[in-house]
Short mmCIF file of C-alpha atoms in Angstrom, two decimals:
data_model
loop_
_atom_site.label_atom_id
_atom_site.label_comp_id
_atom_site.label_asym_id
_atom_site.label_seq_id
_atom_site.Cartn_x
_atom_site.Cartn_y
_atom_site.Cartn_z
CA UNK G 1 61.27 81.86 101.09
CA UNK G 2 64.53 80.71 102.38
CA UNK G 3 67.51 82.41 101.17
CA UNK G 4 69.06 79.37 100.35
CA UNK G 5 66.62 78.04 97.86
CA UNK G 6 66.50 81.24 96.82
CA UNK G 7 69.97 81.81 95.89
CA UNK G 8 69.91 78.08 94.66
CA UNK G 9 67.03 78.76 92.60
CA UNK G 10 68.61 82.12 90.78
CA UNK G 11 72.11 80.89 90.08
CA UNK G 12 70.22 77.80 88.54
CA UNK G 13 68.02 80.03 86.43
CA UNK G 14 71.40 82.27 85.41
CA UNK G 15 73.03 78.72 84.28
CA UNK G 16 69.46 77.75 82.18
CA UNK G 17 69.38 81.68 80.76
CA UNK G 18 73.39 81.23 80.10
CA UNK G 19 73.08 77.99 78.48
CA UNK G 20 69.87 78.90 76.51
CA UNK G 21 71.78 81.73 75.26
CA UNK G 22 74.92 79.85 74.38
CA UNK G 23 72.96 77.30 72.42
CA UNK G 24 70.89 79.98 70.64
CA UNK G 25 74.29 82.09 69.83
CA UNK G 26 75.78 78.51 68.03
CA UNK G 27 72.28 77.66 66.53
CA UNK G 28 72.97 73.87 68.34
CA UNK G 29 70.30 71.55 69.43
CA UNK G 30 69.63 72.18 72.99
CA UNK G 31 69.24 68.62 73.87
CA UNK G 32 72.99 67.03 73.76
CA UNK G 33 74.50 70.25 74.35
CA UNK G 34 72.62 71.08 77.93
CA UNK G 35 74.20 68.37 78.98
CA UNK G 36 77.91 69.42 78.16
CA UNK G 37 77.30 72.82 78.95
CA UNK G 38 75.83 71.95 82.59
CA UNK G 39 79.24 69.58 83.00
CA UNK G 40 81.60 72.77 81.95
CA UNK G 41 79.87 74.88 84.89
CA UNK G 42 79.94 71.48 87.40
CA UNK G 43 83.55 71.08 86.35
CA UNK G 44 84.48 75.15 86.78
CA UNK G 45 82.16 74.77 89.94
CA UNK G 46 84.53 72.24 91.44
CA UNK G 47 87.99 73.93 90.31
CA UNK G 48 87.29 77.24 92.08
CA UNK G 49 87.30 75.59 95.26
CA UNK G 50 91.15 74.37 94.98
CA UNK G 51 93.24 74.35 98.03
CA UNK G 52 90.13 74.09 100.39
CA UNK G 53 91.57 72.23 103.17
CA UNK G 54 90.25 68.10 103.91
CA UNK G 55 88.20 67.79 106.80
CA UNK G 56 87.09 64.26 107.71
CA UNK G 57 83.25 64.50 107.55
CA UNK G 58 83.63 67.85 106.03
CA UNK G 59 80.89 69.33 103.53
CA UNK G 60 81.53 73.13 103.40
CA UNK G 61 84.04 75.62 102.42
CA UNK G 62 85.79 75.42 105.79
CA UNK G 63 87.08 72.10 104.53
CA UNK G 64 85.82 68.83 102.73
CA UNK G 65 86.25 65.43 102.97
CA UNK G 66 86.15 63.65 99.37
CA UNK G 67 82.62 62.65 99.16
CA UNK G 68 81.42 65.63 100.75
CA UNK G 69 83.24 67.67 98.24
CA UNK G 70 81.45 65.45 95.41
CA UNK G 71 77.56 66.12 97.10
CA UNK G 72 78.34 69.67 97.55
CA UNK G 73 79.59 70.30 93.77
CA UNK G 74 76.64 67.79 92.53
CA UNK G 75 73.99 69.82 94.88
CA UNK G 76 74.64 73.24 93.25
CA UNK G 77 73.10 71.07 90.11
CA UNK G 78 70.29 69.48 91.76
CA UNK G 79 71.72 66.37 91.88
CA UNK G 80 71.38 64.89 95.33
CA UNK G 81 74.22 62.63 96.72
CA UNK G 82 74.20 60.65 99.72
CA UNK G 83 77.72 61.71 101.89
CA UNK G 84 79.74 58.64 101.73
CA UNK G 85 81.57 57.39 98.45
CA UNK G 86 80.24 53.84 98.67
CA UNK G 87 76.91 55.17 98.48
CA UNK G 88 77.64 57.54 95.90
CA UNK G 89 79.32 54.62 93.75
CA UNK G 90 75.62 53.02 93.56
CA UNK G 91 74.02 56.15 91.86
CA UNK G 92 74.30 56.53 88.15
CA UNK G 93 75.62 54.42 85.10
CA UNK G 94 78.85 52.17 85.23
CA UNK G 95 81.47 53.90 82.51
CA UNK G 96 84.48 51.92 80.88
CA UNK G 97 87.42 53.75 81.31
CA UNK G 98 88.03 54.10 77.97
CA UNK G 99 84.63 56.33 78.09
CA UNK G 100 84.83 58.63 80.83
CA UNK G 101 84.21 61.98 80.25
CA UNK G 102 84.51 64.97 82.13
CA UNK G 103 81.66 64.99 85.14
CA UNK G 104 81.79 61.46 85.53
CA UNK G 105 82.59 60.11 89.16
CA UNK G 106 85.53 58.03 89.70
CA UNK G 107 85.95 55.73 92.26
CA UNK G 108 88.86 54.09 94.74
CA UNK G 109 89.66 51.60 96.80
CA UNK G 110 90.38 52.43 100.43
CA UNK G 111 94.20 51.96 101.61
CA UNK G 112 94.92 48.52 100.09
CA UNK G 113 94.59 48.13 96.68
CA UNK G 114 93.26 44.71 94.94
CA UNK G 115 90.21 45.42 97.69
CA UNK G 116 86.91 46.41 95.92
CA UNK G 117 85.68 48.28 99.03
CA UNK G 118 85.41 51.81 98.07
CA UNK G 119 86.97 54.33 99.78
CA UNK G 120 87.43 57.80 97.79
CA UNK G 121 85.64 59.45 94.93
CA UNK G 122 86.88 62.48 92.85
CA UNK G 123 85.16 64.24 89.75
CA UNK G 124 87.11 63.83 85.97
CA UNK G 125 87.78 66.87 85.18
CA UNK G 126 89.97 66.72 81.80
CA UNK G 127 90.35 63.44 79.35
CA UNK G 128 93.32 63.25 76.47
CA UNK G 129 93.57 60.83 75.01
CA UNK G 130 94.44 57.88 78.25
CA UNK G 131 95.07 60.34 80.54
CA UNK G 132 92.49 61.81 82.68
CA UNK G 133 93.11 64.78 85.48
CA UNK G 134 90.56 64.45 88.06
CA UNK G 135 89.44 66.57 91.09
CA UNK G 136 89.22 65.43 94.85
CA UNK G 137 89.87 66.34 98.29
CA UNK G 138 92.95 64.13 99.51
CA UNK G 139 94.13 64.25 102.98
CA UNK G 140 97.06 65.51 101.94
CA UNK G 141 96.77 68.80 99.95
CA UNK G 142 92.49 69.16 100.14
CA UNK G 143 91.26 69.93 97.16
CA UNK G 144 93.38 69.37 94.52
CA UNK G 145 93.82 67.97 90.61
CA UNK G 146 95.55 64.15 90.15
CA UNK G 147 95.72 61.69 87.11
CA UNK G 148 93.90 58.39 87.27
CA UNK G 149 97.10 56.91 85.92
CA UNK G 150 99.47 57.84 88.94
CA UNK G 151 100.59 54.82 90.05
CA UNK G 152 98.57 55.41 93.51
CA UNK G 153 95.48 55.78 92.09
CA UNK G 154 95.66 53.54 89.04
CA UNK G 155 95.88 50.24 91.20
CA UNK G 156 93.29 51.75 93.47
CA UNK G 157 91.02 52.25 90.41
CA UNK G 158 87.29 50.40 91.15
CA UNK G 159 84.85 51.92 88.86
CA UNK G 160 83.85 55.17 86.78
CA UNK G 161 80.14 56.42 87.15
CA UNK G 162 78.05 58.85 85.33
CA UNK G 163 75.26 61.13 86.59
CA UNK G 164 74.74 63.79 83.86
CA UNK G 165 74.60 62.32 80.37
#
């Protein structure tokens, strides 16, 4: 067997045993709670690769560009992306803002804001209240944390999409 799938296949089974575990530990029902637990480790995932530089077409630890950064976080989970953001913005359900959550996708315009054409994607991270930290790799600073309501990205703001429910 390839090492790869290998490895993929035992860290996946150490997040199932983890989460089984959890839930068991907190007598919870397994089914909503699977869910937020798999977001915590997607969201942890993505924050321990901070300060990775950007690459343009980058998809590895030697440096990312945004929606490689988003496949390669979303992969470790089984969740296959295409590399591109517009793509990605297809895939999953379209979230109000008011509803995003951490783990959902949020998307950009390119450089001139009003267009609909998008252009960047980042992962939410944190949500209080109307303000909501995401994760991205940014061409200046790689991977790093932002708020949606920074006046660069709030006029760049196209759409929020969710994957894991």
């Amino acid at each position: 067997m390839n090492i790869m799938i290998y490895c993929r296949i035992l860290f996946i089974a150490s997040v199932l045993l983890l989460s089984q575990t959890t839930l068991q530990a907190q007598n919870i029902s397994t089914t909503k709670s699977d869910s937020l637990t798999t977001i915590d480790h997607l969201v942890a995932f993505a924050s321990k690769h901070l300060h990775i530089p950007y690459r343009s077409g980058g998809s590895s630890k030697k440096g990312f560009d945004c929606s490689g950064f988003v496949r390669y976080c979303y992969d470790q989970f089984n969740i296959l992306l295409p590399h591109s953001s517009a793509q990605q913005a297809k895939h999953g359900a379209n979230i109000p803002l008011e509803e995003a959550k951490p783990g959902d996708l949020v998307f950009f315009n390119g450089q001139r804001s009003g267009s609909k054409n998008i252009g960047h994607v980042g992962i939410i991270t944190d949500v209080s209240g109307p303000s909501i930290r995401f994760i991205h790799s940014a061409f200046k600073g790689g991977i790093r944390y932002d708020m949606i309501d920074a006046a660069y990205y709030r006029k760049r703001l196209v759409a929020i999409r969710r994957l894991v429910q």
